[in-house]
PDB file of N, CA and C in Angstrom:
ATOM      1  N   UNK A  17      98.821 113.810 106.298  1.00  0.00           N
ATOM      2  CA  UNK A  17      99.573 113.397 107.345  1.00  0.00           C
ATOM      3  C   UNK A  17     100.188 112.386 106.940  1.00  0.00           C
ATOM      4  N   UNK A  18      99.391 110.978 106.925  1.00  0.00           N
ATOM      5  CA  UNK A  18     100.014 109.997 106.800  1.00  0.00           C
ATOM      6  C   UNK A  18      99.168 108.516 105.887  1.00  0.00           C
ATOM      7  N   UNK A  19     100.063 107.888 105.950  1.00  0.00           N
ATOM      8  CA  UNK A  19      99.311 106.752 104.918  1.00  0.00           C
ATOM      9  C   UNK A  19      99.017 105.545 106.046  1.00  0.00           C
ATOM     10  N   UNK A  20      97.534 104.932 105.665  1.00  0.00           N
ATOM     11  CA  UNK A  20      97.677 103.918 106.243  1.00  0.00           C
ATOM     12  C   UNK A  20      97.241 102.954 105.620  1.00  0.00           C
ATOM     13  N   UNK A  21      98.254 101.561 105.717  1.00  0.00           N
ATOM     14  CA  UNK A  21      98.394 100.565 105.066  1.00  0.00           C
ATOM     15  C   UNK A  21      98.086  99.139 105.914  1.00  0.00           C
ATOM     16  N   UNK A  22      97.102  98.423 104.635  1.00  0.00           N
ATOM     17  CA  UNK A  22      96.362  97.336 105.488  1.00  0.00           C
ATOM     18  C   UNK A  22      97.179  95.537 105.311  1.00  0.00           C
ATOM     19  N   UNK A  23      97.217  95.322 106.132  1.00  0.00           N
ATOM     20  CA  UNK A  23      97.517  93.829 105.778  1.00  0.00           C
ATOM     21  C   UNK A  23      96.910  92.963 106.548  1.00  0.00           C
ATOM     22  N   UNK A  24      96.617  92.079 106.424  1.00  0.00           N
ATOM     23  CA  UNK A  24      95.724  90.548 106.904  1.00  0.00           C
ATOM     24  C   UNK A  24      95.432  91.066 108.386  1.00  0.00           C
ATOM     25  N   UNK A  25      95.381  91.397 108.905  1.00  0.00           N
ATOM     26  CA  UNK A  25      95.354  91.425 110.622  1.00  0.00           C
ATOM     27  C   UNK A  25      96.536  92.700 110.776  1.00  0.00           C
ATOM     28  N   UNK A  26      96.634  93.454 110.460  1.00  0.00           N
ATOM     29  CA  UNK A  26      98.251  93.948 110.524  1.00  0.00           C
ATOM     30  C   UNK A  26      97.852  95.457 109.991  1.00  0.00           C
ATOM     31  N   UNK A  27      98.105  96.332 110.853  1.00  0.00           N
ATOM     32  CA  UNK A  27      97.333  97.946 110.080  1.00  0.00           C
ATOM     33  C   UNK A  27      98.922  98.868 110.274  1.00  0.00           C
ATOM     34  N   UNK A  28      99.191  99.205 109.365  1.00  0.00           N
ATOM     35  CA  UNK A  28     100.328 100.460 109.702  1.00  0.00           C
ATOM     36  C   UNK A  28     100.093 102.102 109.097  1.00  0.00           C
ATOM     37  N   UNK A  29     100.847 102.706 110.123  1.00  0.00           N
ATOM     38  CA  UNK A  29     100.451 103.897 109.801  1.00  0.00           C
ATOM     39  C   UNK A  29     101.904 104.571 109.517  1.00  0.00           C
ATOM     40  N   UNK A  30     102.302 105.108 108.654  1.00  0.00           N
ATOM     41  CA  UNK A  30     103.124 106.104 108.068  1.00  0.00           C
ATOM     42  C   UNK A  30     103.118 107.486 108.554  1.00  0.00           C
ATOM     43  N   UNK A  31     103.357 107.648 109.505  1.00  0.00           N
ATOM     44  CA  UNK A  31     103.098 109.448 110.113  1.00  0.00           C
ATOM     45  C   UNK A  31     104.807 109.856 109.232  1.00  0.00           C
ATOM     46  N   UNK A  32     104.612 111.914 108.789  1.00  0.00           N
ATOM     47  CA  UNK A  32     105.627 112.250 108.723  1.00  0.00           C
ATOM     48  C   UNK A  32     105.304 113.315 108.784  1.00  0.00           C
ATOM     49  N   UNK A  33     106.820 113.859 108.546  1.00  0.00           N
ATOM     50  CA  UNK A  33     107.241 115.402 109.186  1.00  0.00           C
ATOM     51  C   UNK A  33     107.602 115.142 110.445  1.00  0.00           C
ATOM     52  N   UNK A  34     106.842 115.946 110.931  1.00  0.00           N
ATOM     53  CA  UNK A  34     106.649 116.426 112.749  1.00  0.00           C
ATOM     54  C   UNK A  34     105.546 115.408 113.954  1.00  0.00           C
ATOM     55  N   UNK A  35     105.917 114.837 114.793  1.00  0.00           N
ATOM     56  CA  UNK A  35     104.844 114.632 115.209  1.00  0.00           C
ATOM     57  C   UNK A  35     104.510 115.309 116.412  1.00  0.00           C
ATOM     58  N   UNK A  36     103.808 116.442 116.747  1.00  0.00           N
ATOM     59  CA  UNK A  36     104.316 117.188 118.356  1.00  0.00           C
ATOM     60  C   UNK A  36     102.594 117.914 118.515  1.00  0.00           C
ATOM     61  N   UNK A  37     102.377 118.637 119.177  1.00  0.00           N
ATOM     62  CA  UNK A  37     101.010 119.446 119.858  1.00  0.00           C
ATOM     63  C   UNK A  37     100.143 119.946 119.290  1.00  0.00           C
ATOM     64  N   UNK A  38     100.881 120.299 117.752  1.00  0.00           N
ATOM     65  CA  UNK A  38      99.728 120.414 116.798  1.00  0.00           C
ATOM     66  C   UNK A  38      98.527 119.222 115.773  1.00  0.00           C
ATOM     67  N   UNK A  39      99.909 118.737 116.035  1.00  0.00           N
ATOM     68  CA  UNK A  39      99.030 117.402 115.285  1.00  0.00           C
ATOM     69  C   UNK A  39      98.493 115.967 116.195  1.00  0.00           C
ATOM     70  N   UNK A  40      98.876 115.999 116.942  1.00  0.00           N
ATOM     71  CA  UNK A  40      99.284 114.823 118.148  1.00  0.00           C
ATOM     72  C   UNK A  40      97.725 114.033 118.282  1.00  0.00           C
ATOM     73  N   UNK A  41      96.604 114.955 118.777  1.00  0.00           N
ATOM     74  CA  UNK A  41      96.030 114.326 118.767  1.00  0.00           C
ATOM     75  C   UNK A  41      95.033 113.551 116.993  1.00  0.00           C
ATOM     76  N   UNK A  42      94.836 114.540 116.381  1.00  0.00           N
ATOM     77  CA  UNK A  42      94.620 113.489 114.525  1.00  0.00           C
ATOM     78  C   UNK A  42      95.717 112.294 114.284  1.00  0.00           C
ATOM     79  N   UNK A  43      96.691 112.521 115.113  1.00  0.00           N
ATOM     80  CA  UNK A  43      97.684 111.073 114.965  1.00  0.00           C
ATOM     81  C   UNK A  43      97.193 110.076 115.783  1.00  0.00           C
ATOM     82  N   UNK A  44      96.573 110.630 117.329  1.00  0.00           N
ATOM     83  CA  UNK A  44      96.339 109.757 118.086  1.00  0.00           C
ATOM     84  C   UNK A  44      95.044 108.891 117.569  1.00  0.00           C
ATOM     85  N   UNK A  45      94.143 109.924 117.143  1.00  0.00           N
ATOM     86  CA  UNK A  45      93.272 109.522 116.635  1.00  0.00           C
ATOM     87  C   UNK A  45      93.092 108.620 115.787  1.00  0.00           C
ATOM     88  N   UNK A  46      94.016 108.635 114.353  1.00  0.00           N
ATOM     89  CA  UNK A  46      94.304 107.715 113.664  1.00  0.00           C
ATOM     90  C   UNK A  46      94.693 106.305 113.978  1.00  0.00           C
ATOM     91  N   UNK A  47      95.511 106.341 115.435  1.00  0.00           N
ATOM     92  CA  UNK A  47      95.888 104.833 115.682  1.00  0.00           C
ATOM     93  C   UNK A  47      94.997 103.935 116.544  1.00  0.00           C
ATOM     94  N   UNK A  48      94.164 105.293 117.128  1.00  0.00           N
ATOM     95  CA  UNK A  48      92.595 104.291 117.687  1.00  0.00           C
ATOM     96  C   UNK A  48      91.480 104.066 116.740  1.00  0.00           C
ATOM     97  N   UNK A  49      91.876 104.330 115.814  1.00  0.00           N
ATOM     98  CA  UNK A  49      90.615 104.085 114.596  1.00  0.00           C
ATOM     99  C   UNK A  49      91.175 102.561 114.014  1.00  0.00           C
ATOM    100  N   UNK A  50      92.981 102.446 114.272  1.00  0.00           N
ATOM    101  CA  UNK A  50      93.404 101.179 113.356  1.00  0.00           C
ATOM    102  C   UNK A  50      92.771 100.558 114.194  1.00  0.00           C
ATOM    103  N   UNK A  51      93.572 100.618 115.771  1.00  0.00           N
ATOM    104  CA  UNK A  51      93.525  99.574 117.054  1.00  0.00           C
ATOM    105  C   UNK A  51      91.957  99.135 117.323  1.00  0.00           C
ATOM    106  N   UNK A  52      90.825 100.002 116.787  1.00  0.00           N
ATOM    107  CA  UNK A  52      89.438  99.300 117.112  1.00  0.00           C
ATOM    108  C   UNK A  52      88.608  98.595 116.198  1.00  0.00           C
ATOM    109  N   UNK A  53      89.580  98.518 114.687  1.00  0.00           N
ATOM    110  CA  UNK A  53      89.475  97.928 113.626  1.00  0.00           C
ATOM    111  C   UNK A  53      89.247  96.333 114.703  1.00  0.00           C
ATOM    112  N   UNK A  54      88.021  95.431 114.167  1.00  0.00           N
ATOM    113  CA  UNK A  54      87.547  94.415 114.498  1.00  0.00           C
ATOM    114  C   UNK A  54      88.757  93.215 113.683  1.00  0.00           C
ATOM    115  N   UNK A  55      89.137  93.602 112.449  1.00  0.00           N
ATOM    116  CA  UNK A  55      90.292  92.565 111.779  1.00  0.00           C
ATOM    117  C   UNK A  55      91.686  92.891 111.843  1.00  0.00           C
ATOM    118  N   UNK A  56      92.040  93.388 113.225  1.00  0.00           N
ATOM    119  CA  UNK A  56      93.188  94.120 113.405  1.00  0.00           C
ATOM    120  C   UNK A  56      93.582  93.722 114.660  1.00  0.00           C
ATOM    121  N   UNK A  57      94.592  93.003 114.571  1.00  0.00           N
ATOM    122  CA  UNK A  57      95.801  92.107 115.516  1.00  0.00           C
ATOM    123  C   UNK A  57      96.900  92.808 116.336  1.00  0.00           C
ATOM    124  N   UNK A  58      97.353  93.622 115.060  1.00  0.00           N
ATOM    125  CA  UNK A  58      98.496  94.423 114.877  1.00  0.00           C
ATOM    126  C   UNK A  58      98.455  96.095 114.817  1.00  0.00           C
ATOM    127  N   UNK A  59      98.950  97.006 115.348  1.00  0.00           N
ATOM    128  CA  UNK A  59      99.273  97.724 114.722  1.00  0.00           C
ATOM    129  C   UNK A  59     100.656  98.457 114.552  1.00  0.00           C
ATOM    130  N   UNK A  60     100.968  98.672 113.241  1.00  0.00           N
ATOM    131  CA  UNK A  60     102.658  99.015 113.417  1.00  0.00           C
ATOM    132  C   UNK A  60     103.171 100.517 113.134  1.00  0.00           C
ATOM    133  N   UNK A  61     103.747 101.264 113.374  1.00  0.00           N
ATOM    134  CA  UNK A  61     103.993 102.223 113.491  1.00  0.00           C
ATOM    135  C   UNK A  61     105.427 102.765 112.304  1.00  0.00           C
ATOM    136  N   UNK A  62     105.171 102.818 111.131  1.00  0.00           N
ATOM    137  CA  UNK A  62     106.388 103.069 110.292  1.00  0.00           C
ATOM    138  C   UNK A  62     107.027 104.587 110.406  1.00  0.00           C
ATOM    139  N   UNK A  63     107.866 104.840 111.980  1.00  0.00           N
ATOM    140  CA  UNK A  63     108.494 106.117 111.994  1.00  0.00           C
ATOM    141  C   UNK A  63     109.751 106.524 111.266  1.00  0.00           C
ATOM    142  N   UNK A  64     110.079 105.855 110.077  1.00  0.00           N
ATOM    143  CA  UNK A  64     110.555 106.291 108.329  1.00  0.00           C
ATOM    144  C   UNK A  64     111.131 108.004 108.466  1.00  0.00           C
ATOM    145  N   UNK A  65     109.504 108.236 108.366  1.00  0.00           N
ATOM    146  CA  UNK A  65     109.593 109.535 107.527  1.00  0.00           C
ATOM    147  C   UNK A  65     108.940 110.597 108.925  1.00  0.00           C
ATOM    148  N   UNK A  66     109.514 110.028 109.697  1.00  0.00           N
ATOM    149  CA  UNK A  66     109.115 111.210 111.003  1.00  0.00           C
ATOM    150  C   UNK A  66     110.490 112.035 111.331  1.00  0.00           C
ATOM    151  N   UNK A  67     110.534 113.600 111.629  1.00  0.00           N
ATOM    152  CA  UNK A  67     111.723 114.091 111.684  1.00  0.00           C
ATOM    153  C   UNK A  67     112.086 114.883 112.417  1.00  0.00           C
ATOM    154  N   UNK A  68     110.630 114.757 113.466  1.00  0.00           N
ATOM    155  CA  UNK A  68     110.768 114.871 115.373  1.00  0.00           C
ATOM    156  C   UNK A  68     109.868 115.066 115.877  1.00  0.00           C
ATOM    157  N   UNK A  69     109.845 115.002 116.945  1.00  0.00           N
ATOM    158  CA  UNK A  69     108.941 114.251 117.828  1.00  0.00           C
ATOM    159  C   UNK A  69     109.126 115.174 119.306  1.00  0.00           C
ATOM    160  N   UNK A  70     107.980 115.426 119.853  1.00  0.00           N
ATOM    161  CA  UNK A  70     107.706 115.838 121.623  1.00  0.00           C
ATOM    162  C   UNK A  70     106.759 115.043 122.193  1.00  0.00           C
ATOM    163  N   UNK A  71     107.079 115.656 123.106  1.00  0.00           N
ATOM    164  CA  UNK A  71     106.265 115.232 124.245  1.00  0.00           C
ATOM    165  C   UNK A  71     104.922 114.342 123.440  1.00  0.00           C
ATOM    166  N   UNK A  72     103.747 115.971 123.362  1.00  0.00           N
ATOM    167  CA  UNK A  72     102.666 115.047 122.395  1.00  0.00           C
ATOM    168  C   UNK A  72     102.628 113.978 121.926  1.00  0.00           C
ATOM    169  N   UNK A  73     103.206 114.128 121.111  1.00  0.00           N
ATOM    170  CA  UNK A  73     103.735 112.856 120.100  1.00  0.00           C
ATOM    171  C   UNK A  73     104.167 111.524 120.991  1.00  0.00           C
ATOM    172  N   UNK A  74     104.925 111.994 122.505  1.00  0.00           N
ATOM    173  CA  UNK A  74     105.396 110.378 122.839  1.00  0.00           C
ATOM    174  C   UNK A  74     104.072 110.290 123.930  1.00  0.00           C
ATOM    175  N   UNK A  75     102.771 111.309 124.062  1.00  0.00           N
ATOM    176  CA  UNK A  75     101.158 110.963 124.965  1.00  0.00           C
ATOM    177  C   UNK A  75     101.019 109.907 124.169  1.00  0.00           C
ATOM    178  N   UNK A  76     100.439 110.171 123.101  1.00  0.00           N
ATOM    179  CA  UNK A  76      99.859 109.889 122.276  1.00  0.00           C
ATOM    180  C   UNK A  76     100.209 108.652 121.524  1.00  0.00           C
ATOM    181  N   UNK A  77     101.416 108.033 121.448  1.00  0.00           N
ATOM    182  CA  UNK A  77     102.483 106.884 121.315  1.00  0.00           C
ATOM    183  C   UNK A  77     101.861 105.868 123.018  1.00  0.00           C
ATOM    184  N   UNK A  78     101.377 106.516 123.964  1.00  0.00           N
ATOM    185  CA  UNK A  78     101.765 106.019 125.280  1.00  0.00           C
ATOM    186  C   UNK A  78      99.885 105.501 124.870  1.00  0.00           C
ATOM    187  N   UNK A  79      99.051 106.931 124.869  1.00  0.00           N
ATOM    188  CA  UNK A  79      97.872 106.208 124.675  1.00  0.00           C
ATOM    189  C   UNK A  79      96.959 105.387 123.721  1.00  0.00           C
ATOM    190  N   UNK A  80      97.712 105.114 122.381  1.00  0.00           N
ATOM    191  CA  UNK A  80      97.527 104.201 121.719  1.00  0.00           C
ATOM    192  C   UNK A  80      98.296 102.598 122.518  1.00  0.00           C
ATOM    193  N   UNK A  81      98.989 102.756 122.678  1.00  0.00           N
ATOM    194  CA  UNK A  81      99.543 101.533 123.238  1.00  0.00           C
ATOM    195  C   UNK A  81      98.804 101.105 124.123  1.00  0.00           C
ATOM    196  N   UNK A  82      98.362 102.224 125.171  1.00  0.00           N
ATOM    197  CA  UNK A  82      97.613 101.514 126.330  1.00  0.00           C
ATOM    198  C   UNK A  82      96.193 100.888 126.078  1.00  0.00           C
ATOM    199  N   UNK A  83      95.732 101.729 124.996  1.00  0.00           N
ATOM    200  CA  UNK A  83      94.472 100.489 124.432  1.00  0.00           C
ATOM    201  C   UNK A  83      94.730  99.364 123.762  1.00  0.00           C
ATOM    202  N   UNK A  84      95.627  99.213 123.015  1.00  0.00           N
ATOM    203  CA  UNK A  84      96.322  98.379 122.415  1.00  0.00           C
ATOM    204  C   UNK A  84      96.347  96.744 123.178  1.00  0.00           C
ATOM    205  N   UNK A  85      96.672  97.447 124.713  1.00  0.00           N
ATOM    206  CA  UNK A  85      96.650  96.450 125.799  1.00  0.00           C
ATOM    207  C   UNK A  85      95.297  96.208 126.209  1.00  0.00           C
ATOM    208  N   UNK A  86      94.372  96.777 126.486  1.00  0.00           N
ATOM    209  CA  UNK A  86      93.485  96.999 127.145  1.00  0.00           C
ATOM    210  C   UNK A  86      92.233  96.110 125.621  1.00  0.00           C
ATOM    211  N   UNK A  87      92.471  95.502 124.798  1.00  0.00           N
ATOM    212  CA  UNK A  87      92.177  94.997 123.522  1.00  0.00           C
ATOM    213  C   UNK A  87      92.539  93.688 123.360  1.00  0.00           C
ATOM    214  N   UNK A  88      93.604  93.241 124.014  1.00  0.00           N
ATOM    215  CA  UNK A  88      94.538  92.502 123.626  1.00  0.00           C
ATOM    216  C   UNK A  88      94.918  92.435 122.466  1.00  0.00           C
ATOM    217  N   UNK A  89      95.911  93.114 121.761  1.00  0.00           N
ATOM    218  CA  UNK A  89      96.456  93.884 120.595  1.00  0.00           C
ATOM    219  C   UNK A  89      98.019  94.347 120.660  1.00  0.00           C
ATOM    220  N   UNK A  90      98.490  93.651 119.712  1.00  0.00           N
ATOM    221  CA  UNK A  90      99.882  94.391 119.480  1.00  0.00           C
ATOM    222  C   UNK A  90     100.252  96.056 119.118  1.00  0.00           C
ATOM    223  N   UNK A  91     101.314  96.306 119.372  1.00  0.00           N
ATOM    224  CA  UNK A  91     101.759  97.560 118.986  1.00  0.00           C
ATOM    225  C   UNK A  91     103.098  98.107 118.800  1.00  0.00           C
ATOM    226  N   UNK A  92     103.877  97.664 117.939  1.00  0.00           N
ATOM    227  CA  UNK A  92     104.819  98.269 118.024  1.00  0.00           C
ATOM    228  C   UNK A  92     105.749  99.390 116.638  1.00  0.00           C
ATOM    229  N   UNK A  93     106.642 100.540 117.225  1.00  0.00           N
ATOM    230  CA  UNK A  93     106.923 100.799 115.865  1.00  0.00           C
ATOM    231  C   UNK A  93     108.332 100.164 115.435  1.00  0.00           C
ATOM    232  N   UNK A  94     108.319 100.820 114.119  1.00  0.00           N
ATOM    233  CA  UNK A  94     108.932 100.178 113.012  1.00  0.00           C
ATOM    234  C   UNK A  94     110.369 101.750 112.572  1.00  0.00           C
ATOM    235  N   UNK A  95     111.338 101.299 111.911  1.00  0.00           N
ATOM    236  CA  UNK A  95     111.985 102.282 111.371  1.00  0.00           C
ATOM    237  C   UNK A  95     112.383 103.701 111.595  1.00  0.00           C
ATOM    238  N   UNK A  96     112.746 103.892 112.894  1.00  0.00           N
ATOM    239  CA  UNK A  96     112.636 104.993 113.619  1.00  0.00           C
ATOM    240  C   UNK A  96     113.945 105.051 113.551  1.00  0.00           C
ATOM    241  N   UNK A  97     114.211 106.032 113.076  1.00  0.00           N
ATOM    242  CA  UNK A  97     115.472 106.994 112.725  1.00  0.00           C
ATOM    243  C   UNK A  97     116.520 106.961 114.212  1.00  0.00           C
ATOM    244  N   UNK A  98     117.783 106.828 114.029  1.00  0.00           N
ATOM    245  CA  UNK A  98     118.964 107.325 115.544  1.00  0.00           C
ATOM    246  C   UNK A  98     117.972 108.819 115.830  1.00  0.00           C
ATOM    247  N   UNK A  99     117.741 110.010 115.442  1.00  0.00           N
ATOM    248  CA  UNK A  99     117.555 111.172 116.314  1.00  0.00           C
ATOM    249  C   UNK A  99     116.235 111.281 116.783  1.00  0.00           C
ATOM    250  N   UNK A 100     115.378 109.606 116.172  1.00  0.00           N
ATOM    251  CA  UNK A 100     114.100 109.601 117.081  1.00  0.00           C
ATOM    252  C   UNK A 100     113.967 108.863 118.131  1.00  0.00           C
ATOM    253  N   UNK A 101     114.932 107.783 118.333  1.00  0.00           N
ATOM    254  CA  UNK A 101     115.001 106.675 118.707  1.00  0.00           C
ATOM    255  C   UNK A 101     115.643 107.161 120.389  1.00  0.00           C
ATOM    256  N   UNK A 102     116.964 108.097 119.905  1.00  0.00           N
ATOM    257  CA  UNK A 102     117.012 108.863 121.231  1.00  0.00           C
ATOM    258  C   UNK A 102     115.845 109.410 122.236  1.00  0.00           C
ATOM    259  N   UNK A 103     114.977 110.121 121.605  1.00  0.00           N
ATOM    260  CA  UNK A 103     114.240 110.213 122.602  1.00  0.00           C
ATOM    261  C   UNK A 103     113.028 109.142 123.150  1.00  0.00           C
ATOM    262  N   UNK A 104     112.742 107.979 122.604  1.00  0.00           N
ATOM    263  CA  UNK A 104     112.491 106.582 123.072  1.00  0.00           C
ATOM    264  C   UNK A 104     113.543 106.213 123.718  1.00  0.00           C
ATOM    265  N   UNK A 105     115.161 106.749 123.618  1.00  0.00           N
ATOM    266  CA  UNK A 105     115.954 105.681 124.656  1.00  0.00           C
ATOM    267  C   UNK A 105     115.927 107.090 126.165  1.00  0.00           C
ATOM    268  N   UNK A 106     116.302 107.740 126.003  1.00  0.00           N
ATOM    269  CA  UNK A 106     116.050 108.653 127.259  1.00  0.00           C
ATOM    270  C   UNK A 106     114.637 109.064 128.014  1.00  0.00           C
ATOM    271  N   UNK A 107     114.439 108.657 127.356  1.00  0.00           N
ATOM    272  CA  UNK A 107     112.714 108.612 128.573  1.00  0.00           C
ATOM    273  C   UNK A 107     112.206 107.342 129.094  1.00  0.00           C
ATOM    274  N   UNK A 108     113.776 106.369 128.724  1.00  0.00           N
ATOM    275  CA  UNK A 108     112.900 104.845 129.068  1.00  0.00           C
ATOM    276  C   UNK A 108     111.949 104.534 128.035  1.00  0.00           C
ATOM    277  N   UNK A 109     111.677 104.935 127.635  1.00  0.00           N
ATOM    278  CA  UNK A 109     110.321 104.370 127.067  1.00  0.00           C
ATOM    279  C   UNK A 109     110.549 103.596 125.351  1.00  0.00           C
ATOM    280  N   UNK A 110     111.793 103.342 125.684  1.00  0.00           N
ATOM    281  CA  UNK A 110     112.213 101.868 124.257  1.00  0.00           C
ATOM    282  C   UNK A 110     112.171 100.996 124.769  1.00  0.00           C
ATOM    283  N   UNK A 111     111.750 100.138 126.380  1.00  0.00           N
ATOM    284  CA  UNK A 111     111.591  99.577 126.947  1.00  0.00           C
ATOM    285  C   UNK A 111     110.052  98.917 127.308  1.00  0.00           C
ATOM    286  N   UNK A 112     109.361 100.216 126.724  1.00  0.00           N
ATOM    287  CA  UNK A 112     108.205 100.128 126.418  1.00  0.00           C
ATOM    288  C   UNK A 112     107.351  99.804 125.598  1.00  0.00           C
ATOM    289  N   UNK A 113     107.940 100.167 124.518  1.00  0.00           N
ATOM    290  CA  UNK A 113     107.150  99.459 123.219  1.00  0.00           C
ATOM    291  C   UNK A 113     108.213  98.818 122.475  1.00  0.00           C
ATOM    292  N   UNK A 114     108.041  98.299 121.432  1.00  0.00           N
ATOM    293  CA  UNK A 114     108.273  96.835 121.051  1.00  0.00           C
ATOM    294  C   UNK A 114     108.885  97.886 119.752  1.00  0.00           C
ATOM    295  N   UNK A 115     110.435  97.653 119.684  1.00  0.00           N
ATOM    296  CA  UNK A 115     110.877  98.977 118.547  1.00  0.00           C
ATOM    297  C   UNK A 115     111.405  97.315 117.387  1.00  0.00           C
ATOM    298  N   UNK A 116     111.407  97.508 116.112  1.00  0.00           N
ATOM    299  CA  UNK A 116     111.460  96.793 114.539  1.00  0.00           C
ATOM    300  C   UNK A 116     112.439  97.608 114.069  1.00  0.00           C
ATOM    301  N   UNK A 117     113.382  97.196 113.328  1.00  0.00           N
ATOM    302  CA  UNK A 117     114.285  97.640 112.671  1.00  0.00           C
ATOM    303  C   UNK A 117     113.309  98.192 111.425  1.00  0.00           C
ATOM    304  N   UNK A 118     112.758  97.368 110.579  1.00  0.00           N
ATOM    305  CA  UNK A 118     112.001  97.318 109.585  1.00  0.00           C
ATOM    306  C   UNK A 118     110.564  96.554 109.549  1.00  0.00           C
ATOM    307  N   UNK A 119     109.535  97.169 108.457  1.00  0.00           N
ATOM    308  CA  UNK A 119     108.567  96.202 108.518  1.00  0.00           C
ATOM    309  C   UNK A 119     108.776  94.876 107.746  1.00  0.00           C
ATOM    310  N   UNK A 120     110.025  94.484 107.350  1.00  0.00           N
ATOM    311  CA  UNK A 120     110.100  92.703 107.345  1.00  0.00           C
ATOM    312  C   UNK A 120     109.673  92.276 108.001  1.00  0.00           C
ATOM    313  N   UNK A 121     110.554  92.975 109.054  1.00  0.00           N
ATOM    314  CA  UNK A 121     110.539  91.736 110.725  1.00  0.00           C
ATOM    315  C   UNK A 121     109.078  91.192 110.587  1.00  0.00           C
ATOM    316  N   UNK A 122     108.039  91.974 109.963  1.00  0.00           N
ATOM    317  CA  UNK A 122     106.501  92.214 110.281  1.00  0.00           C
ATOM    318  C   UNK A 122     106.437  90.230 110.459  1.00  0.00           C
ATOM    319  N   UNK A 123     106.974  89.524 108.949  1.00  0.00           N
ATOM    320  CA  UNK A 123     106.685  88.447 108.287  1.00  0.00           C
ATOM    321  C   UNK A 123     107.737  87.554 109.514  1.00  0.00           C
ATOM    322  N   UNK A 124     108.364  87.834 110.296  1.00  0.00           N
ATOM    323  CA  UNK A 124     109.572  86.966 111.147  1.00  0.00           C
ATOM    324  C   UNK A 124     108.710  86.727 113.003  1.00  0.00           C
ATOM    325  N   UNK A 125     107.799  87.958 113.105  1.00  0.00           N
ATOM    326  CA  UNK A 125     106.688  87.713 114.265  1.00  0.00           C
ATOM    327  C   UNK A 125     105.195  87.131 114.083  1.00  0.00           C
TER     328      UNK A 125
END
């Protein structure tokens, strides 16, 4: 379903297709596993290849964000297409998540 790339202290997850009720638990488990690694301080989810997102997908993001905070880690989204970004804006979750334009911004943070 997705590729997980590891940089020093940064884990990047790249989901593809739809993030919905059918795969939200698996997606949440992947994010939880990445956050639980001792050498990871930042989890970035690259949404460039995500075509659709429903409430179950949003809940997976919120769960991972809550875990990241409890572990003292950073959780970021990047490369969010306008059709997906509008979902974050309508739900006002764009104020909750740090949303980057692309992975290149990681070097500046």
